[in-house]
PDB file of C-alpha atoms in Angstrom:
ATOM      1  CA  UNK A  56     131.573  52.840  87.687  1.00 39.00           C
ATOM      2  CA  UNK A  57     130.394  51.907  84.133  1.00 42.00           C
ATOM      3  CA  UNK A  58     133.126  50.754  81.379  1.00 43.00           C
ATOM      4  CA  UNK A  59     135.014  54.060  79.484  1.00 40.00           C
ATOM      5  CA  UNK A  60     134.790  52.307  76.048  1.00 43.00           C
ATOM      6  CA  UNK A  61     138.009  53.274  73.599  1.00 46.00           C
ATOM      7  CA  UNK A  62     136.136  54.411  70.644  1.00 45.00           C
ATOM      8  CA  UNK A  63     139.585  55.785  68.601  1.00 49.00           C
ATOM      9  CA  UNK A  64     141.072  53.034  67.699  1.00 52.00           C
ATOM     10  CA  UNK A  65     138.552  51.363  66.214  1.00 73.00           C
ATOM     11  CA  UNK A  66     137.567  55.246  64.040  1.00 75.00           C
ATOM     12  CA  UNK A  67     141.539  55.026  62.993  1.00 80.00           C
ATOM     13  CA  UNK A  68     140.539  51.536  61.682  1.00 85.00           C
ATOM     14  CA  UNK A  69     137.626  53.012  59.766  1.00 86.00           C
ATOM     15  CA  UNK A  70     139.463  55.426  58.438  1.00 88.00           C
ATOM     16  CA  UNK A  71     142.403  53.562  57.170  1.00 91.00           C
ATOM     17  CA  UNK A  72     139.846  50.609  55.553  1.00 91.00           C
ATOM     18  CA  UNK A  73     138.758  53.726  53.831  1.00 92.00           C
ATOM     19  CA  UNK A  74     142.165  54.626  52.626  1.00 94.00           C
ATOM     20  CA  UNK A  75     143.607  51.535  51.461  1.00 94.00           C
ATOM     21  CA  UNK A  76     139.948  50.877  49.889  1.00 95.00           C
ATOM     22  CA  UNK A  77     140.765  54.401  47.712  1.00 96.00           C
ATOM     23  CA  UNK A  78     144.082  53.244  47.227  1.00 96.00           C
ATOM     24  CA  UNK A  79     143.178  50.079  45.916  1.00 95.00           C
ATOM     25  CA  UNK A  80     140.574  51.524  43.567  1.00 96.00           C
ATOM     26  CA  UNK A  81     142.857  53.862  42.255  1.00 96.00           C
ATOM     27  CA  UNK A  82     145.755  51.456  41.377  1.00 94.00           C
ATOM     28  CA  UNK A  83     143.582  49.304  39.025  1.00 95.00           C
ATOM     29  CA  UNK A  84     142.125  52.523  38.222  1.00 95.00           C
ATOM     30  CA  UNK A  85     145.425  53.739  37.030  1.00 94.00           C
ATOM     31  CA  UNK A  86     146.498  50.181  35.803  1.00 92.00           C
ATOM     32  CA  UNK A  87     143.931  50.047  33.393  1.00 93.00           C
ATOM     33  CA  UNK A  88     143.156  53.684  31.664  1.00 93.00           C
ATOM     34  CA  UNK A  89     146.359  55.643  32.806  1.00 89.00           C
ATOM     35  CA  UNK A  90     146.541  58.451  34.628  1.00 88.00           C
ATOM     36  CA  UNK A  91     144.703  61.143  32.665  1.00 87.00           C
ATOM     37  CA  UNK A  92     141.820  58.407  31.972  1.00 91.00           C
ATOM     38  CA  UNK A  93     141.223  57.446  35.457  1.00 94.00           C
ATOM     39  CA  UNK A  94     139.053  60.380  36.684  1.00 94.00           C
ATOM     40  CA  UNK A  95     138.648  61.028  40.533  1.00 95.00           C
ATOM     41  CA  UNK A  96     134.847  60.211  39.832  1.00 95.00           C
ATOM     42  CA  UNK A  97     135.367  56.675  38.862  1.00 96.00           C
ATOM     43  CA  UNK A  98     137.774  55.713  41.825  1.00 96.00           C
ATOM     44  CA  UNK A  99     135.001  56.587  44.125  1.00 95.00           C
ATOM     45  CA  UNK A 100     132.638  54.719  42.286  1.00 95.00           C
ATOM     46  CA  UNK A 101     135.314  51.974  42.424  1.00 95.00           C
ATOM     47  CA  UNK A 102     136.460  52.429  45.910  1.00 93.00           C
ATOM     48  CA  UNK A 103     132.925  52.966  47.921  1.00 89.00           C
ATOM     49  CA  UNK A 104     133.680  56.280  49.341  1.00 82.00           C
ATOM     50  CA  UNK A 105     133.673  60.016  48.536  1.00 91.00           C
ATOM     51  CA  UNK A 106     135.147  62.992  46.640  1.00 94.00           C
ATOM     52  CA  UNK A 107     135.869  65.189  49.563  1.00 94.00           C
ATOM     53  CA  UNK A 108     137.504  61.763  51.610  1.00 94.00           C
ATOM     54  CA  UNK A 109     139.531  61.382  48.844  1.00 94.00           C
ATOM     55  CA  UNK A 110     140.324  65.328  48.643  1.00 94.00           C
ATOM     56  CA  UNK A 111     140.915  65.337  52.283  1.00 95.00           C
ATOM     57  CA  UNK A 112     143.384  62.389  52.756  1.00 95.00           C
ATOM     58  CA  UNK A 113     144.975  63.049  49.364  1.00 95.00           C
ATOM     59  CA  UNK A 114     145.050  66.497  48.205  1.00 93.00           C
ATOM     60  CA  UNK A 115     144.811  65.619  44.051  1.00 91.00           C
ATOM     61  CA  UNK A 116     144.673  63.358  41.540  1.00 91.00           C
ATOM     62  CA  UNK A 117     148.135  63.541  41.936  1.00 89.00           C
ATOM     63  CA  UNK A 118     148.844  63.034  45.471  1.00 90.00           C
ATOM     64  CA  UNK A 119     146.874  59.918  45.081  1.00 92.00           C
ATOM     65  CA  UNK A 120     149.032  58.519  42.739  1.00 89.00           C
ATOM     66  CA  UNK A 121     152.107  59.272  44.645  1.00 86.00           C
ATOM     67  CA  UNK A 122     150.242  57.697  47.281  1.00 90.00           C
ATOM     68  CA  UNK A 123     149.800  54.368  45.636  1.00 90.00           C
ATOM     69  CA  UNK A 124     153.313  54.554  44.609  1.00 83.00           C
ATOM     70  CA  UNK A 125     154.325  54.958  47.734  1.00 83.00           C
ATOM     71  CA  UNK A 126     152.391  52.415  48.928  1.00 87.00           C
ATOM     72  CA  UNK A 127     154.335  49.321  46.628  1.00 83.00           C
ATOM     73  CA  UNK A 128     157.285  50.884  47.025  1.00 76.00           C
ATOM     74  CA  UNK A 129     156.741  50.286  51.204  1.00 78.00           C
ATOM     75  CA  UNK A 130     155.701  47.009  50.083  1.00 78.00           C
ATOM     76  CA  UNK A 131     158.297  46.168  48.536  1.00 70.00           C
ATOM     77  CA  UNK A 132     161.277  47.847  50.715  1.00 68.00           C
ATOM     78  CA  UNK A 133     159.268  47.561  53.938  1.00 69.00           C
ATOM     79  CA  UNK A 134     161.615  47.555  56.235  1.00 64.00           C
ATOM     80  CA  UNK A 135     164.989  46.971  54.719  1.00 62.00           C
ATOM     81  CA  UNK A 136     166.615  50.380  55.227  1.00 64.00           C
ATOM     82  CA  UNK A 137     166.384  49.236  59.218  1.00 68.00           C
ATOM     83  CA  UNK A 138     167.740  45.588  57.974  1.00 64.00           C
ATOM     84  CA  UNK A 139     170.566  47.073  56.310  1.00 66.00           C
ATOM     85  CA  UNK A 140     171.779  49.051  59.100  1.00 66.00           C
ATOM     86  CA  UNK A 141     172.076  45.768  61.609  1.00 74.00           C
ATOM     87  CA  UNK A 142     174.535  44.322  59.654  1.00 79.00           C
ATOM     88  CA  UNK A 143     178.046  44.835  60.912  1.00 81.00           C
ATOM     89  CA  UNK A 144     179.388  44.479  57.508  1.00 91.00           C
ATOM     90  CA  UNK A 145     178.536  47.793  55.139  1.00 93.00           C
ATOM     91  CA  UNK A 146     179.242  46.020  52.186  1.00 95.00           C
ATOM     92  CA  UNK A 147     176.747  42.502  52.992  1.00 92.00           C
ATOM     93  CA  UNK A 148     173.914  45.619  53.906  1.00 91.00           C
ATOM     94  CA  UNK A 149     174.804  47.010  50.437  1.00 93.00           C
ATOM     95  CA  UNK A 150     174.580  43.538  48.412  1.00 93.00           C
ATOM     96  CA  UNK A 151     170.802  43.199  50.249  1.00 90.00           C
ATOM     97  CA  UNK A 152     169.338  46.610  48.955  1.00 89.00           C
ATOM     98  CA  UNK A 153     170.977  45.912  45.712  1.00 92.00           C
ATOM     99  CA  UNK A 154     168.934  42.244  45.324  1.00 91.00           C
ATOM    100  CA  UNK A 155     165.910  43.936  47.497  1.00 88.00           C
ATOM    101  CA  UNK A 156     165.913  47.080  45.291  1.00 87.00           C
ATOM    102  CA  UNK A 157     166.232  45.142  42.125  1.00 89.00           C
ATOM    103  CA  UNK A 158     163.820  42.544  42.485  1.00 89.00           C
ATOM    104  CA  UNK A 159     161.038  45.386  43.366  1.00 86.00           C
ATOM    105  CA  UNK A 160     162.171  47.919  40.451  1.00 86.00           C
ATOM    106  CA  UNK A 161     161.560  44.726  37.954  1.00 87.00           C
ATOM    107  CA  UNK A 162     158.524  43.394  39.409  1.00 87.00           C
ATOM    108  CA  UNK A 163     155.222  43.572  36.951  1.00 86.00           C
ATOM    109  CA  UNK A 164     153.453  45.715  39.031  1.00 86.00           C
ATOM    110  CA  UNK A 165     155.850  48.577  40.217  1.00 86.00           C
ATOM    111  CA  UNK A 166     156.983  48.575  35.619  1.00 87.00           C
ATOM    112  CA  UNK A 167     152.992  48.968  34.871  1.00 88.00           C
ATOM    113  CA  UNK A 168     153.307  51.731  37.310  1.00 86.00           C
ATOM    114  CA  UNK A 169     156.729  53.727  35.688  1.00 86.00           C
ATOM    115  CA  UNK A 170     154.472  53.664  32.356  1.00 86.00           C
ATOM    116  CA  UNK A 171     151.404  55.555  34.113  1.00 88.00           C
ATOM    117  CA  UNK A 172     153.803  57.830  35.524  1.00 86.00           C
ATOM    118  CA  UNK A 173     155.725  58.201  32.015  1.00 86.00           C
ATOM    119  CA  UNK A 174     152.048  58.775  30.554  1.00 85.00           C
ATOM    120  CA  UNK A 175     151.157  61.635  32.842  1.00 84.00           C
ATOM    121  CA  UNK A 176     154.430  63.344  33.047  1.00 86.00           C
ATOM    122  CA  UNK A 177     154.403  63.330  28.889  1.00 86.00           C
ATOM    123  CA  UNK A 178     151.124  64.876  29.026  1.00 83.00           C
ATOM    124  CA  UNK A 179     152.320  67.021  31.905  1.00 84.00           C
ATOM    125  CA  UNK A 180     155.596  68.159  32.582  1.00 88.00           C
ATOM    126  CA  UNK A 181     154.852  69.698  35.695  1.00 87.00           C
ATOM    127  CA  UNK A 182     153.786  66.683  36.803  1.00 84.00           C
ATOM    128  CA  UNK A 183     156.645  64.983  35.918  1.00 87.00           C
ATOM    129  CA  UNK A 184     159.201  66.900  37.791  1.00 90.00           C
ATOM    130  CA  UNK A 185     157.404  66.823  40.904  1.00 86.00           C
ATOM    131  CA  UNK A 186     157.097  62.884  40.308  1.00 84.00           C
ATOM    132  CA  UNK A 187     161.224  62.929  39.762  1.00 88.00           C
ATOM    133  CA  UNK A 188     161.256  65.126  42.979  1.00 87.00           C
ATOM    134  CA  UNK A 189     158.904  63.442  45.598  1.00 82.00           C
ATOM    135  CA  UNK A 190     159.893  59.810  44.368  1.00 83.00           C
ATOM    136  CA  UNK A 191     163.323  59.294  43.261  1.00 87.00           C
ATOM    137  CA  UNK A 192     164.926  62.269  44.748  1.00 89.00           C
ATOM    138  CA  UNK A 193     163.928  60.640  47.762  1.00 86.00           C
ATOM    139  CA  UNK A 194     164.935  57.726  47.763  1.00 86.00           C
ATOM    140  CA  UNK A 195     168.547  59.283  46.626  1.00 91.00           C
ATOM    141  CA  UNK A 196     168.641  61.284  49.279  1.00 91.00           C
ATOM    142  CA  UNK A 197     168.125  57.921  51.757  1.00 87.00           C
ATOM    143  CA  UNK A 198     170.894  56.727  50.086  1.00 90.00           C
ATOM    144  CA  UNK A 199     173.135  59.188  50.745  1.00 94.00           C
ATOM    145  CA  UNK A 200     172.132  59.566  54.368  1.00 91.00           C
ATOM    146  CA  UNK A 201     173.119  56.033  54.780  1.00 90.00           C
ATOM    147  CA  UNK A 202     176.094  56.539  52.966  1.00 94.00           C
ATOM    148  CA  UNK A 203     176.876  59.593  55.142  1.00 94.00           C
ATOM    149  CA  UNK A 204     176.826  57.480  57.915  1.00 91.00           C
ATOM    150  CA  UNK A 205     178.737  54.428  56.637  1.00 93.00           C
ATOM    151  CA  UNK A 206     181.468  57.294  56.056  1.00 95.00           C
ATOM    152  CA  UNK A 207     181.378  59.051  59.258  1.00 95.00           C
ATOM    153  CA  UNK A 208     181.694  55.694  61.161  1.00 92.00           C
ATOM    154  CA  UNK A 209     184.555  54.446  58.818  1.00 94.00           C
ATOM    155  CA  UNK A 210     182.763  51.894  57.329  1.00 93.00           C
ATOM    156  CA  UNK A 211     183.964  53.273  53.520  1.00 96.00           C
ATOM    157  CA  UNK A 212     184.871  56.680  51.755  1.00 97.00           C
ATOM    158  CA  UNK A 213     182.649  58.101  50.627  1.00 97.00           C
ATOM    159  CA  UNK A 214     183.500  61.850  49.319  1.00 96.00           C
ATOM    160  CA  UNK A 215     180.158  62.420  47.811  1.00 97.00           C
ATOM    161  CA  UNK A 216     177.260  60.599  48.918  1.00 97.00           C
ATOM    162  CA  UNK A 217     174.411  61.926  46.767  1.00 97.00           C
ATOM    163  CA  UNK A 218     176.435  61.338  43.343  1.00 97.00           C
ATOM    164  CA  UNK A 219     177.194  57.673  45.048  1.00 97.00           C
ATOM    165  CA  UNK A 220     174.058  57.221  45.588  1.00 96.00           C
ATOM    166  CA  UNK A 221     173.021  57.693  42.055  1.00 96.00           C
ATOM    167  CA  UNK A 222     175.795  55.922  40.753  1.00 96.00           C
ATOM    168  CA  UNK A 223     174.632  52.863  43.221  1.00 96.00           C
ATOM    169  CA  UNK A 224     171.105  53.193  41.668  1.00 93.00           C
ATOM    170  CA  UNK A 225     172.774  52.870  38.178  1.00 93.00           C
ATOM    171  CA  UNK A 226     175.000  50.229  38.465  1.00 95.00           C
ATOM    172  CA  UNK A 227     172.563  48.174  40.136  1.00 93.00           C
ATOM    173  CA  UNK A 228     169.761  48.318  37.343  1.00 90.00           C
ATOM    174  CA  UNK A 229     171.816  49.261  34.565  1.00 88.00           C
ATOM    175  CA  UNK A 230     169.241  49.670  31.243  1.00 84.00           C
ATOM    176  CA  UNK A 231     167.196  46.869  32.971  1.00 82.00           C
ATOM    177  CA  UNK A 232     163.827  49.293  33.543  1.00 80.00           C
ATOM    178  CA  UNK A 233     164.024  50.659  30.231  1.00 82.00           C
ATOM    179  CA  UNK A 234     164.312  47.982  28.101  1.00 81.00           C
ATOM    180  CA  UNK A 235     161.297  46.359  30.540  1.00 77.00           C
ATOM    181  CA  UNK A 236     158.526  49.406  29.510  1.00 75.00           C
ATOM    182  CA  UNK A 237     159.650  49.207  26.166  1.00 80.00           C
ATOM    183  CA  UNK A 238     158.222  45.724  26.036  1.00 79.00           C
ATOM    184  CA  UNK A 239     162.200  43.909  25.397  1.00 80.00           C
ATOM    185  CA  UNK A 240     162.656  41.214  27.893  1.00 74.00           C
ATOM    186  CA  UNK A 241     165.931  41.991  30.328  1.00 72.00           C
ATOM    187  CA  UNK A 242     168.082  39.631  30.781  1.00 75.00           C
ATOM    188  CA  UNK A 243     168.182  37.369  33.403  1.00 76.00           C
ATOM    189  CA  UNK A 244     170.073  39.334  36.747  1.00 86.00           C
ATOM    190  CA  UNK A 245     170.834  37.051  39.352  1.00 91.00           C
ATOM    191  CA  UNK A 246     172.629  37.412  42.756  1.00 94.00           C
ATOM    192  CA  UNK A 247     175.890  36.574  40.971  1.00 95.00           C
ATOM    193  CA  UNK A 248     175.650  39.415  38.323  1.00 93.00           C
ATOM    194  CA  UNK A 249     174.240  42.439  40.763  1.00 95.00           C
ATOM    195  CA  UNK A 250     177.497  40.536  43.056  1.00 96.00           C
ATOM    196  CA  UNK A 251     179.865  41.260  39.878  1.00 96.00           C
ATOM    197  CA  UNK A 252     177.962  44.808  39.299  1.00 94.00           C
ATOM    198  CA  UNK A 253     178.559  46.157  42.788  1.00 96.00           C
ATOM    199  CA  UNK A 254     182.632  44.511  43.352  1.00 97.00           C
ATOM    200  CA  UNK A 255     183.795  47.911  41.601  1.00 97.00           C
ATOM    201  CA  UNK A 256     181.401  50.458  43.624  1.00 97.00           C
ATOM    202  CA  UNK A 257     182.630  48.289  46.762  1.00 97.00           C
ATOM    203  CA  UNK A 258     186.226  48.677  45.476  1.00 97.00           C
ATOM    204  CA  UNK A 259     186.423  52.534  44.716  1.00 97.00           C
ATOM    205  CA  UNK A 260     184.415  54.094  47.253  1.00 97.00           C
ATOM    206  CA  UNK A 261     186.306  51.294  50.483  1.00 97.00           C
ATOM    207  CA  UNK A 262     183.076  49.859  51.057  1.00 96.00           C
ATOM    208  CA  UNK A 263     183.796  47.253  53.654  1.00 89.00           C
TER     209      UNK A 263
END
């Protein structure tokens, strides 16, 4: 009997390679030329793909930028949510999340992307609103879900998980991203400084 070959996986692998090539090309062009300056045609030329493939995979230039930023965020925080949930201590989990979140947000790559997003938002307010909803609020809701779990499990006393999530982000980051985007060097922030910032937050919400 002839051997039956599985052709699905190689096809899926090739598709993923094309997707990553498009994202790589889009990332470099967005950073070089800004959101408005980077055309889909230029992205296609650099990636070696086709415009039809870009539309089929991402839907639009906004969808492509969203995918690029999502990839950047996933690379920076990959596995962190699952890791944080394995901690017996919610306070230790939140500290780990704070260290990694601050490191990711303050990386030169993430700051450069933030400038691209601001540029696109100034040119198209609908773009800015969509990006805020799809990226920032998605992260807020993920944090809020974790805070709800902790409250239910008796690991914290959080009456408004969503508001607590917004407060947590502000507490960890302070004004560092704004200063960095304006070209002002932020103050060095080590883990001891983040622990100091988090101490009142942990105490207020009885996170243990």
